[in-house]
Coordinates of N, CA, C and O in Angstrom, one line a residue:
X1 N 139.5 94.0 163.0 CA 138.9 92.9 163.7 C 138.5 91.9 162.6 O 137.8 92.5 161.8
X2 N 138.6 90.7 162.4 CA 138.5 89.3 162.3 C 137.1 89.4 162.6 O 136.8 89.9 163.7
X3 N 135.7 89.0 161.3 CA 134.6 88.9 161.4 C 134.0 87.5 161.4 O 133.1 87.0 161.9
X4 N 135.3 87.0 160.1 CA 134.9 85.6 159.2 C 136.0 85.2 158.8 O 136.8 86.0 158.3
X5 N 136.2 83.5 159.3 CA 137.5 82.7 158.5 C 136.8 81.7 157.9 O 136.0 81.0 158.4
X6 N 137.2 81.5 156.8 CA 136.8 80.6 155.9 C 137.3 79.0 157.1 O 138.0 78.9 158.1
X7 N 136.4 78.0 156.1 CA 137.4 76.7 156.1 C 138.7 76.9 155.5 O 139.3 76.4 156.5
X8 N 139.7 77.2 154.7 CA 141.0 77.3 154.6 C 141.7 78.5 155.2 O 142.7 79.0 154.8
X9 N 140.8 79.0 156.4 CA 142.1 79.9 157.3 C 142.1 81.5 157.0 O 142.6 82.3 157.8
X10 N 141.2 81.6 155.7 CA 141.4 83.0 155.2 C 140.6 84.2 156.1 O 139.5 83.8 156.5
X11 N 141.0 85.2 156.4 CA 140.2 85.8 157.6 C 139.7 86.8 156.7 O 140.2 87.2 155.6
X12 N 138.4 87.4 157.2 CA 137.9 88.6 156.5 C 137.3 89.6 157.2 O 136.5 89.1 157.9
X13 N 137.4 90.8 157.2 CA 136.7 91.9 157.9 C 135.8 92.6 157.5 O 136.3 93.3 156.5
X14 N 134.4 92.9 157.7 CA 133.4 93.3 156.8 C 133.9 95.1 156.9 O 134.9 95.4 157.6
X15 N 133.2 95.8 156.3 CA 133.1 97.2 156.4 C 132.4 97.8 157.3 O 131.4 97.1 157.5
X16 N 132.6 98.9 158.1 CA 131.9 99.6 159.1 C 130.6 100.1 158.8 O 129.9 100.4 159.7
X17 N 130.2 100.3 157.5 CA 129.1 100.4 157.2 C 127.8 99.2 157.1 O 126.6 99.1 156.6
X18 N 128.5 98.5 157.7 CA 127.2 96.7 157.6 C 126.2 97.2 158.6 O 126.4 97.9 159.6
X19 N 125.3 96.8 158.4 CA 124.2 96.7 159.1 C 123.5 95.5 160.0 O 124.0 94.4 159.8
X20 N 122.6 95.7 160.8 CA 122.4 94.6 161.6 C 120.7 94.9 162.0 O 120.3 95.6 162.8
X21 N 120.0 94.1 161.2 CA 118.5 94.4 161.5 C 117.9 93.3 162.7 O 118.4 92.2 162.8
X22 N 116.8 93.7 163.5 CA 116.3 92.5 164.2 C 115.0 92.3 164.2 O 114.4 93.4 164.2
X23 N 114.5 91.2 164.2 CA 112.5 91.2 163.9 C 112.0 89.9 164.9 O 112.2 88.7 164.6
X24 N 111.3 90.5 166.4 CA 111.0 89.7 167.1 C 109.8 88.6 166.4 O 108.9 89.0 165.6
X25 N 110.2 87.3 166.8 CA 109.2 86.6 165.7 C 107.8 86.4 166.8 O 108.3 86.4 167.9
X26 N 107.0 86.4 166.8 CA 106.0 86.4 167.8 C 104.5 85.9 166.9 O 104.3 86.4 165.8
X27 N 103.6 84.9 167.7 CA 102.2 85.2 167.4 C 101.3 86.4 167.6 O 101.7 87.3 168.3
X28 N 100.7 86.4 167.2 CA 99.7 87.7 167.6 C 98.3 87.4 167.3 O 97.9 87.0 166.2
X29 N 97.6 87.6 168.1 CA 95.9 87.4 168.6 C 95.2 88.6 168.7 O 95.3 89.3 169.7
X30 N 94.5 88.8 167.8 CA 93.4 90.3 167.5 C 91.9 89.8 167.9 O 91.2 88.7 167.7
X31 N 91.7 91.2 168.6 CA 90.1 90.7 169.5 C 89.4 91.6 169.0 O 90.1 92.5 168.5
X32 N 88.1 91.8 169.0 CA 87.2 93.0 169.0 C 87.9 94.4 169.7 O 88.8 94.2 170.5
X33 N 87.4 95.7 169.6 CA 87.8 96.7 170.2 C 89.4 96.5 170.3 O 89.8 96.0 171.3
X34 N 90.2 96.8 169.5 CA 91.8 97.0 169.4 C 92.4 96.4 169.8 O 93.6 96.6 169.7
X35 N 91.8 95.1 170.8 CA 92.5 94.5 171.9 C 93.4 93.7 171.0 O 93.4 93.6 169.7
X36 N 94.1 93.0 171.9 CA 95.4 92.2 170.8 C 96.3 91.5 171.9 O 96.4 92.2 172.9
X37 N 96.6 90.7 171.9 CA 97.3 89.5 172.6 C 98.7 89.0 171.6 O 98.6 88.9 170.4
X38 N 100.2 88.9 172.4 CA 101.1 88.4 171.6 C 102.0 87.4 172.3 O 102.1 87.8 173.5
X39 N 102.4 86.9 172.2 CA 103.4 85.7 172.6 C 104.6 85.6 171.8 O 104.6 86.0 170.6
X40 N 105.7 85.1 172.4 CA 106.8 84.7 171.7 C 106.8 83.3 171.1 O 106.6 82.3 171.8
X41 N 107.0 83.0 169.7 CA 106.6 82.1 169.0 C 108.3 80.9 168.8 O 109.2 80.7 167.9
X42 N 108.0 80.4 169.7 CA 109.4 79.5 169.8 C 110.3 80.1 171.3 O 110.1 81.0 172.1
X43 N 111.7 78.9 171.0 CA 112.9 79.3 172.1 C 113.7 80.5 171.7 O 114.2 81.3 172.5
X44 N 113.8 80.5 170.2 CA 114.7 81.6 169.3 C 114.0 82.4 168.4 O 113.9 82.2 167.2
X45 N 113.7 83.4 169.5 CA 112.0 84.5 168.9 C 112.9 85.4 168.2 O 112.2 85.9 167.3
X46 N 114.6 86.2 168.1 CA 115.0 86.7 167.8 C 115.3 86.4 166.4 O 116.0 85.4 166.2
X47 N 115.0 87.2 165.0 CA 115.5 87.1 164.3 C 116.2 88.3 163.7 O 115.8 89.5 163.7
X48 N 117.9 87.7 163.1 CA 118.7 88.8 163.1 C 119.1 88.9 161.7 O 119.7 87.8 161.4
X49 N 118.9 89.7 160.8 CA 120.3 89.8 159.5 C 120.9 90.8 159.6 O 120.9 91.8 160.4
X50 N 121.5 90.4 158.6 CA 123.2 91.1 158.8 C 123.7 91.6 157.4 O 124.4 90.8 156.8
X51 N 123.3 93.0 156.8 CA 123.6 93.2 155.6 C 125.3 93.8 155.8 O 125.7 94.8 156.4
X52 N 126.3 92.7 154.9 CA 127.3 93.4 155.1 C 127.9 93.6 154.0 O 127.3 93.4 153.0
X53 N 129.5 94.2 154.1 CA 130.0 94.8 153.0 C 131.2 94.6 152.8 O 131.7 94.1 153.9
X54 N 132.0 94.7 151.9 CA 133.7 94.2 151.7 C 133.7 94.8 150.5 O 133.3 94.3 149.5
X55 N 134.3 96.0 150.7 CA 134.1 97.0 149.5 C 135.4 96.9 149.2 O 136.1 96.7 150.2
X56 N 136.0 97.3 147.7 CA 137.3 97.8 147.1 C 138.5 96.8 147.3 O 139.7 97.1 147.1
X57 N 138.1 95.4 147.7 CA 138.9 94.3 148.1 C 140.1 93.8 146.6 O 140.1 94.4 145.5
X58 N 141.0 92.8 147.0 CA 141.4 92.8 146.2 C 140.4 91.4 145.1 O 139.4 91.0 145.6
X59 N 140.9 91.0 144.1 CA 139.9 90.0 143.2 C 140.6 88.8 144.2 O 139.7 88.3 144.9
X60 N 141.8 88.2 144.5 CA 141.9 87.0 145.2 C 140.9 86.7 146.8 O 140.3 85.7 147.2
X61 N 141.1 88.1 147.2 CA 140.6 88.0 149.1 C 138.7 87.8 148.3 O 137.8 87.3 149.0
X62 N 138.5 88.1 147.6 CA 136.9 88.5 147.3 C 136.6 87.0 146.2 O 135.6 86.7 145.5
X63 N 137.7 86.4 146.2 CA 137.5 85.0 145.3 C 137.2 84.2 146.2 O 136.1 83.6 146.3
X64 N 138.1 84.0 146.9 CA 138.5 83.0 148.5 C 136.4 83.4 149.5 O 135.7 82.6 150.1
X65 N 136.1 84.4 149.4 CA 135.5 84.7 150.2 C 134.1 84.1 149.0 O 133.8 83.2 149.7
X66 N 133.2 84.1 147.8 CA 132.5 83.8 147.2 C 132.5 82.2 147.5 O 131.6 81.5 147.9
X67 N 134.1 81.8 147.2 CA 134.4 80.2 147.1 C 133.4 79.9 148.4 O 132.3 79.3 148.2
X68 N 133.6 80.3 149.4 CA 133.6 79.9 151.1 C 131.8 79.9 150.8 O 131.3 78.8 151.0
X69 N 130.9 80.8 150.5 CA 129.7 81.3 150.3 C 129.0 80.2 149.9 O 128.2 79.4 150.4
X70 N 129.9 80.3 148.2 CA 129.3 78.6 147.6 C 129.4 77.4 148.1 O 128.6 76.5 148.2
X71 N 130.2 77.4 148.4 CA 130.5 76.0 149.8 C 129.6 75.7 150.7 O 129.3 74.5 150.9
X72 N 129.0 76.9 151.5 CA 128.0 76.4 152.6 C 126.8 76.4 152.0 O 125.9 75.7 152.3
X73 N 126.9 77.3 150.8 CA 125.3 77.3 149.6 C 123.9 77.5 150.4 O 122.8 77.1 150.2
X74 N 124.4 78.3 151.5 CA 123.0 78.8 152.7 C 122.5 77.8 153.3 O 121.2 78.0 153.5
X75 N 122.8 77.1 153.7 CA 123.1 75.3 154.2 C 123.1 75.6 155.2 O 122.1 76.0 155.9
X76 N 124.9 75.4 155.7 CA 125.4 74.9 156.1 C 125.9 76.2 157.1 O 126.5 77.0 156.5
X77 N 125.6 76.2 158.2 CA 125.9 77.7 159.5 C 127.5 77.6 159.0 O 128.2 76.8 158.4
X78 N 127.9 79.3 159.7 CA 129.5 79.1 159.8 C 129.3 80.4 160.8 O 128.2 80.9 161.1
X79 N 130.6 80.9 161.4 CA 130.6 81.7 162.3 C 131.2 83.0 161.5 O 132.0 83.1 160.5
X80 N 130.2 83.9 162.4 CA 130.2 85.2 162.3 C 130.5 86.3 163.7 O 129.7 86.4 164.7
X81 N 132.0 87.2 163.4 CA 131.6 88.3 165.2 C 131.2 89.4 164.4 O 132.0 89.9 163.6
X82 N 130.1 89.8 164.6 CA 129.9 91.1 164.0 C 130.7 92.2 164.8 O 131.4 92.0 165.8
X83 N 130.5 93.4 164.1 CA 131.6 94.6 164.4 C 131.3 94.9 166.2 O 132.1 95.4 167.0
X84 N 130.2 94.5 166.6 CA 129.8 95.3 167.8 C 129.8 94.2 168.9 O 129.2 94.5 170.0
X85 N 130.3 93.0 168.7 CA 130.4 91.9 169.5 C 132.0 92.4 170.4 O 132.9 92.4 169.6
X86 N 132.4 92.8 171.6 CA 133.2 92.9 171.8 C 134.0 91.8 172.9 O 135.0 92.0 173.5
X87 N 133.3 90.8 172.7 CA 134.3 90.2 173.3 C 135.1 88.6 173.1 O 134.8 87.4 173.2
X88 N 136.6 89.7 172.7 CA 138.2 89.2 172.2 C 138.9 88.3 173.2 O 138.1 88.6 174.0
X89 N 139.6 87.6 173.8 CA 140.2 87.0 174.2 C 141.3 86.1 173.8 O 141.1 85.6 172.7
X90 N 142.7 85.5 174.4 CA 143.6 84.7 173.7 C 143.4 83.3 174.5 O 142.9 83.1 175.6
X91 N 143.9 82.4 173.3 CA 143.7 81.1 173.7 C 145.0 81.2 173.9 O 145.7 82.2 173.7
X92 N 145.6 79.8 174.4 CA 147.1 79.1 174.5 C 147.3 77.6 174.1 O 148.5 77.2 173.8
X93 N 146.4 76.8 174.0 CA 146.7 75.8 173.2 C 145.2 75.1 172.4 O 144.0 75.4 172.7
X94 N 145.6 74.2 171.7 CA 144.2 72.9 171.0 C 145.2 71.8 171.0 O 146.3 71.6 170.7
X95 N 143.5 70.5 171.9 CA 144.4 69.4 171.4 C 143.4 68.7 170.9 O 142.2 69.0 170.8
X96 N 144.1 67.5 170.4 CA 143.3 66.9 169.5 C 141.8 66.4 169.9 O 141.2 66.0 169.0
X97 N 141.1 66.5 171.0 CA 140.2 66.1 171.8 C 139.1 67.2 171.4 O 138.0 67.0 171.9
X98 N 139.1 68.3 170.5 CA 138.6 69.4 170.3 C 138.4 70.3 171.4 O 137.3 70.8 171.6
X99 N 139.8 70.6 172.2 CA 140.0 71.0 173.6 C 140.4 72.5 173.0 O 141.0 72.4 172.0
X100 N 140.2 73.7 173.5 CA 140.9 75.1 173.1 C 140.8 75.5 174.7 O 139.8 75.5 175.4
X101 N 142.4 75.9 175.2 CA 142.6 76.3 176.3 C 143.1 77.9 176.4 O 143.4 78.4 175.3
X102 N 143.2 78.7 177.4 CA 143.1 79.9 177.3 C 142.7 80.7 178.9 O 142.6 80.3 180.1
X103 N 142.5 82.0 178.1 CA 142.3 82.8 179.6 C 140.8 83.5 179.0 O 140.6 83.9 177.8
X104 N 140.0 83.5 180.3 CA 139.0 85.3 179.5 C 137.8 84.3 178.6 O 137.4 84.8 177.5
X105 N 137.3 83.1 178.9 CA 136.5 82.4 178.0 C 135.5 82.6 178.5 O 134.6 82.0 177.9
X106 N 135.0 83.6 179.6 CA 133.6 83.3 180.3 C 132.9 84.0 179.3 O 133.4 85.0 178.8
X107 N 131.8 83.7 179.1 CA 131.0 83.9 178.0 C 130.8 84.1 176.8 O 129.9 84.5 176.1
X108 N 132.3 83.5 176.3 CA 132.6 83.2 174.7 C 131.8 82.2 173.9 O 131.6 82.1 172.7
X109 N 131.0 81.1 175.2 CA 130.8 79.9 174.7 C 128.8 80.2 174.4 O 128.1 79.4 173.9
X110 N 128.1 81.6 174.9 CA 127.2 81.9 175.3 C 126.5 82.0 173.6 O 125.3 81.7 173.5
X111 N 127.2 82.2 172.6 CA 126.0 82.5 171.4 C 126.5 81.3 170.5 O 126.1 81.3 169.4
X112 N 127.5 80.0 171.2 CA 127.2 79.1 170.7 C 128.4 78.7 169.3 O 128.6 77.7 168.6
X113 N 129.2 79.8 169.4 CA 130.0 80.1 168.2 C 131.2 81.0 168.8 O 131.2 81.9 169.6
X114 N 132.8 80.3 167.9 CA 133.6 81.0 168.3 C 134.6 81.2 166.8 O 134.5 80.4 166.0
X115 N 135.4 82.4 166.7 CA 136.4 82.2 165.8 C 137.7 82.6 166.0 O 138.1 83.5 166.6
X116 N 138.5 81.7 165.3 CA 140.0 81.5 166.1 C 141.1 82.0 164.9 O 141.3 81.5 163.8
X117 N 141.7 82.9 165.5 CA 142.4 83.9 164.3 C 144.1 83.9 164.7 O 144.2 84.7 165.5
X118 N 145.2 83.3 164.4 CA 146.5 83.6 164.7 C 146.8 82.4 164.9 O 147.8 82.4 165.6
X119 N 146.4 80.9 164.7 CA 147.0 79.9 165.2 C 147.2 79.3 163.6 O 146.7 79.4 162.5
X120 N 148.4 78.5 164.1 CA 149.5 78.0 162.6 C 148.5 77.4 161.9 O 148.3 77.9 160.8
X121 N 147.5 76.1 162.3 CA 146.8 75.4 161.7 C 145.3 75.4 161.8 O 144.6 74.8 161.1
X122 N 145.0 76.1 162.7 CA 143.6 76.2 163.1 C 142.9 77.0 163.0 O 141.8 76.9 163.6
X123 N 143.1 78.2 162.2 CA 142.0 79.3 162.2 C 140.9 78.9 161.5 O 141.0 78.1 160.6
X124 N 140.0 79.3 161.9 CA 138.5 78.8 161.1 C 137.1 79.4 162.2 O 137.4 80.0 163.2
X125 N 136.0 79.2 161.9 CA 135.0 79.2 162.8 C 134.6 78.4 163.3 O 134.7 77.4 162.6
X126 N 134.2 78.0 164.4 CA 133.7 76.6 165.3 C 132.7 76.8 166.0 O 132.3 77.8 166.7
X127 N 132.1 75.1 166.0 CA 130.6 75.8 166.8 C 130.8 75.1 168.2 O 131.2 73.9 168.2
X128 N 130.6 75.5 169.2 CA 130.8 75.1 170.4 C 129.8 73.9 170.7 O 128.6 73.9 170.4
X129 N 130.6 72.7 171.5 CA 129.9 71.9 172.0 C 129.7 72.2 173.2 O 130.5 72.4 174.0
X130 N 127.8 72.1 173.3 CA 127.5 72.4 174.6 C 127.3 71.5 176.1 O 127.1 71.6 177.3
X131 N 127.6 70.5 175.2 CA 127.7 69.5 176.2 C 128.8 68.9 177.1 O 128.7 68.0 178.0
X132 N 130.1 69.9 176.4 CA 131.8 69.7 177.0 C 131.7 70.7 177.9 O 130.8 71.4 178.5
X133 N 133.4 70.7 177.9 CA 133.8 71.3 179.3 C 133.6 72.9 178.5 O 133.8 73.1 177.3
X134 N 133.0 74.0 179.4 CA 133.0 75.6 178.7 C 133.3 76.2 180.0 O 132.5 76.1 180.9
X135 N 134.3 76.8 180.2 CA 134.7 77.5 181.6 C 135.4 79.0 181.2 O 135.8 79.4 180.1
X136 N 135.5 79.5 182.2 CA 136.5 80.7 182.2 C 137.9 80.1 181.1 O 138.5 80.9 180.3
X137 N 138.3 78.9 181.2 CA 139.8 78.5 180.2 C 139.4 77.4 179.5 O 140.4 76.8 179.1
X138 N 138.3 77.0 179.3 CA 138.4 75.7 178.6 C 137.1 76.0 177.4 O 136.1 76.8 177.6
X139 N 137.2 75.4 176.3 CA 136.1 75.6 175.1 C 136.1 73.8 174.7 O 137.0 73.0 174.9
X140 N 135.2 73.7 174.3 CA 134.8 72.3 173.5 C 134.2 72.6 172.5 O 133.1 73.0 172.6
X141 N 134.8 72.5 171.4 CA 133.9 72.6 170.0 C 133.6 71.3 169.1 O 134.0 70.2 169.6
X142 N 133.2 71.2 168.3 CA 132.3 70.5 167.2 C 133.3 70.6 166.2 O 133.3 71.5 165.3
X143 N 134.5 69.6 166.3 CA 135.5 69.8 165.2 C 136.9 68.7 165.5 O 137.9 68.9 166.1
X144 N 136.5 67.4 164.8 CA 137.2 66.4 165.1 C 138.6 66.6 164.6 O 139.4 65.6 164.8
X145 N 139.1 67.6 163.9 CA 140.1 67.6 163.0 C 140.7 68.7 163.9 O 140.6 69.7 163.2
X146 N 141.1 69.0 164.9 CA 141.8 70.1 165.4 C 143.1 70.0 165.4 O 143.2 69.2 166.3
X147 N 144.0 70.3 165.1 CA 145.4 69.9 165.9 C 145.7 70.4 166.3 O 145.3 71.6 166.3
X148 N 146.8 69.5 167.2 CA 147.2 69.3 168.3 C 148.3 70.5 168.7 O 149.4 70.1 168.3
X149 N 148.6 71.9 169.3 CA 149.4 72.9 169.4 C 149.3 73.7 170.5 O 148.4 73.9 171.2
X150 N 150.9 74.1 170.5 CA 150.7 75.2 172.1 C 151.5 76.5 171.2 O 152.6 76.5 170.7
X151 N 150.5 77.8 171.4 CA 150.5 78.7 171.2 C 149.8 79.9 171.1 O 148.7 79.6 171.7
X152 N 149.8 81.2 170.7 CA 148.8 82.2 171.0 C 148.1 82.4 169.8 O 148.3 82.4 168.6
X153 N 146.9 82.7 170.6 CA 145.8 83.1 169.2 C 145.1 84.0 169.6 O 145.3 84.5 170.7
X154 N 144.1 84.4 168.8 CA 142.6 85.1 169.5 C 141.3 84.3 169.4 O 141.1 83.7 168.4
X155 N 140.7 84.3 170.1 CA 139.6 83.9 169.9 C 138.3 85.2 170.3 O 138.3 86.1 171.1
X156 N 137.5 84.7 169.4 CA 136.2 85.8 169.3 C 135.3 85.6 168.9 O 135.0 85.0 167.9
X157 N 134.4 86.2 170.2 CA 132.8 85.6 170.0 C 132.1 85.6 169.0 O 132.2 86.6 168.4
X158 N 131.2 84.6 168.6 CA 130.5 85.2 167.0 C 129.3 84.2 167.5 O 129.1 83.7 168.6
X159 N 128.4 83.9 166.1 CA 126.8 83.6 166.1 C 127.1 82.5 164.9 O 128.0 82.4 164.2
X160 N 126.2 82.0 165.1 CA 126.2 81.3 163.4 C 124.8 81.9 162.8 O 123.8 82.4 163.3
X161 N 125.7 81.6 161.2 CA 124.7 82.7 160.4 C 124.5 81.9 158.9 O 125.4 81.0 158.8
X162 N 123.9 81.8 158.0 CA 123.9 81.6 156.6 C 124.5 83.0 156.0 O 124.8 84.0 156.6
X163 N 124.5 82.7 154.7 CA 124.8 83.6 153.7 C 123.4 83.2 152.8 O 123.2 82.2 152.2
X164 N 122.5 84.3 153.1 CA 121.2 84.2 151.8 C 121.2 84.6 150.6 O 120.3 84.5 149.7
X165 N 122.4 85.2 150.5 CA 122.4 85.7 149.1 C 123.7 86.8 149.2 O 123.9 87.5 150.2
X166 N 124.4 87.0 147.9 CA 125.7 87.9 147.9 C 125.7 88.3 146.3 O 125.6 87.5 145.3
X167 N 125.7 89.3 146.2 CA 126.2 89.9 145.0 C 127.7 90.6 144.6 O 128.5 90.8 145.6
X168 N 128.0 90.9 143.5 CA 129.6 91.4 143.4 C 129.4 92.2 142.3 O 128.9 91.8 141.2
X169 N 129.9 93.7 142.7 CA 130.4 94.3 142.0 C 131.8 94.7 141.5 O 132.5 95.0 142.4
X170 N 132.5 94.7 140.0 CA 133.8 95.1 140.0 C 134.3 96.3 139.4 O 135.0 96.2 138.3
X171 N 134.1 97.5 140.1 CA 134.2 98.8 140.0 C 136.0 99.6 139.1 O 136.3 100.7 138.6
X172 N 136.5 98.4 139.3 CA 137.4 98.5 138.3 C 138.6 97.3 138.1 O 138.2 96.1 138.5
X173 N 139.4 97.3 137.7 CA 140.3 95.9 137.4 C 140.9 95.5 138.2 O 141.6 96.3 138.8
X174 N 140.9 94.4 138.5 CA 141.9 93.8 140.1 C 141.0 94.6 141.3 O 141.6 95.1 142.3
X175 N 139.5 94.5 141.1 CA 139.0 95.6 142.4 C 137.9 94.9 142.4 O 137.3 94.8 141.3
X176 N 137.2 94.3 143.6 CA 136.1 93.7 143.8 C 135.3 94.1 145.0 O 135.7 94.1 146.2
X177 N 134.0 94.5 144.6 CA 132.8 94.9 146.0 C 132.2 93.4 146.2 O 131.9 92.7 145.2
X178 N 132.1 92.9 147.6 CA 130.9 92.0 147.5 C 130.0 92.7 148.8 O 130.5 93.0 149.9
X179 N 128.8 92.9 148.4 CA 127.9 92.4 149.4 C 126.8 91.6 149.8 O 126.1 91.1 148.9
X180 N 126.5 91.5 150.9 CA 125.6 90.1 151.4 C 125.0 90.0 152.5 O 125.3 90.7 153.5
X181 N 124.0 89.3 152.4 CA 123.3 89.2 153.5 C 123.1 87.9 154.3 O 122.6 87.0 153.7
X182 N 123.4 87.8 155.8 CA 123.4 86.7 156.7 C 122.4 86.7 157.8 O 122.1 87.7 158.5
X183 N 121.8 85.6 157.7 CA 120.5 85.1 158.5 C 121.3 84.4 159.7 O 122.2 83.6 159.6
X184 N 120.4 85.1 161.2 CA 121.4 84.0 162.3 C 120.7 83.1 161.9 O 119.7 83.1 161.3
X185 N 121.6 82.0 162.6 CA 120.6 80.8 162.8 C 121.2 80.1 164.1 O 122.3 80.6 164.3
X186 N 120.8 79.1 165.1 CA 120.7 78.6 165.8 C 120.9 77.4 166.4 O 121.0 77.1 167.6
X187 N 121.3 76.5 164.8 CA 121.2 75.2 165.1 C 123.2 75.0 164.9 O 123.9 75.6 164.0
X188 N 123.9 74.1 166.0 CA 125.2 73.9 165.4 C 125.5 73.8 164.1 O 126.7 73.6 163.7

């Protein structure tokens, strides 16, 4: 499974060993005698990281994938399906209007984030516009440059996330570990 595509197309699959922590963000109000009061602090009280892994890769797939890192420089969101996100569906065409048509879309458009894996020019992550058409067959995303094609792909649900930080290990020659850690975030 297809976790992460770069902007130039490159697809990447973390290791089954990644992790996924969560820390409800909340106020909290302490009274005399143990008492205690808590509220959810915001619309997006959920906070999620994502320690992942891409172990034993080759040095090009683990170059392409740093490049991609440095590029957003913890900026800039990109789309992420983690391992346990299950749901896959195919599209059948994009047109230039930032239109992705297809079957099986109902609730793809729900965390705001999709990624599109098997199409000639278009794989990448995208962030859904919430303000277009989002139906059982129709997606609107945030991406003026789509072209225009009729064909099969996958598309799959994901989140947008940062990259806070990645390190690399190279365990031997032509052999590259990275791991990293991704903060959701929320905003397109």
């Amino acid at each position: 499974m297809t976790n992460i595509v770069d902007d130039s197309g490159n697809a990447f699959s973390v290791d089954k060993s990644s992790t996924q922590s969560n820390k409800p963000r909340i106020r909290r109000f302490s009274f005399g005698d143990g008492y205690e009061q808590r509220i959810a602090d915001g619309i997006n009280t959920l906070g999620q990281m994502f320690d992942v892994r891409f172990i034993n890769r080759t040095e090009t797939e683990m170059d392409n994938l740093i490049d991609f890192f440095e590029t957003k420089n913890s900026v800039t969101p990109f789309a992420y399906s983690p391992p346990n996100f299950a749901s896959v569906t195919t599209g059948t065409s994009f047109t230039a209007n930032s239109t992705i048509t297809g079957t099986g879309f109902t609730g793809l458009a729900d965390e705001g984030w999709v990624i599109i894996e098997g199409s000639a020019s278009n794989d990448k992550g995208y962030s859904i516009d919430s303000t277009g058409t989002n139906n059982a067959t129709t997606l609107t995303v945030f991406e003026p440059n789509v072209s225009t094609a009729t064909e099969s792909f996958t598309v799959y649900k994901a989140i947008g996330v940062i990259c806070e930080e990645w390190s690399v290990v190279v365990p031997q020659v032509n052999v590259v570990s990275v791991t990293a850690k991704f903060k959701r975030v929320y905003e397109p």
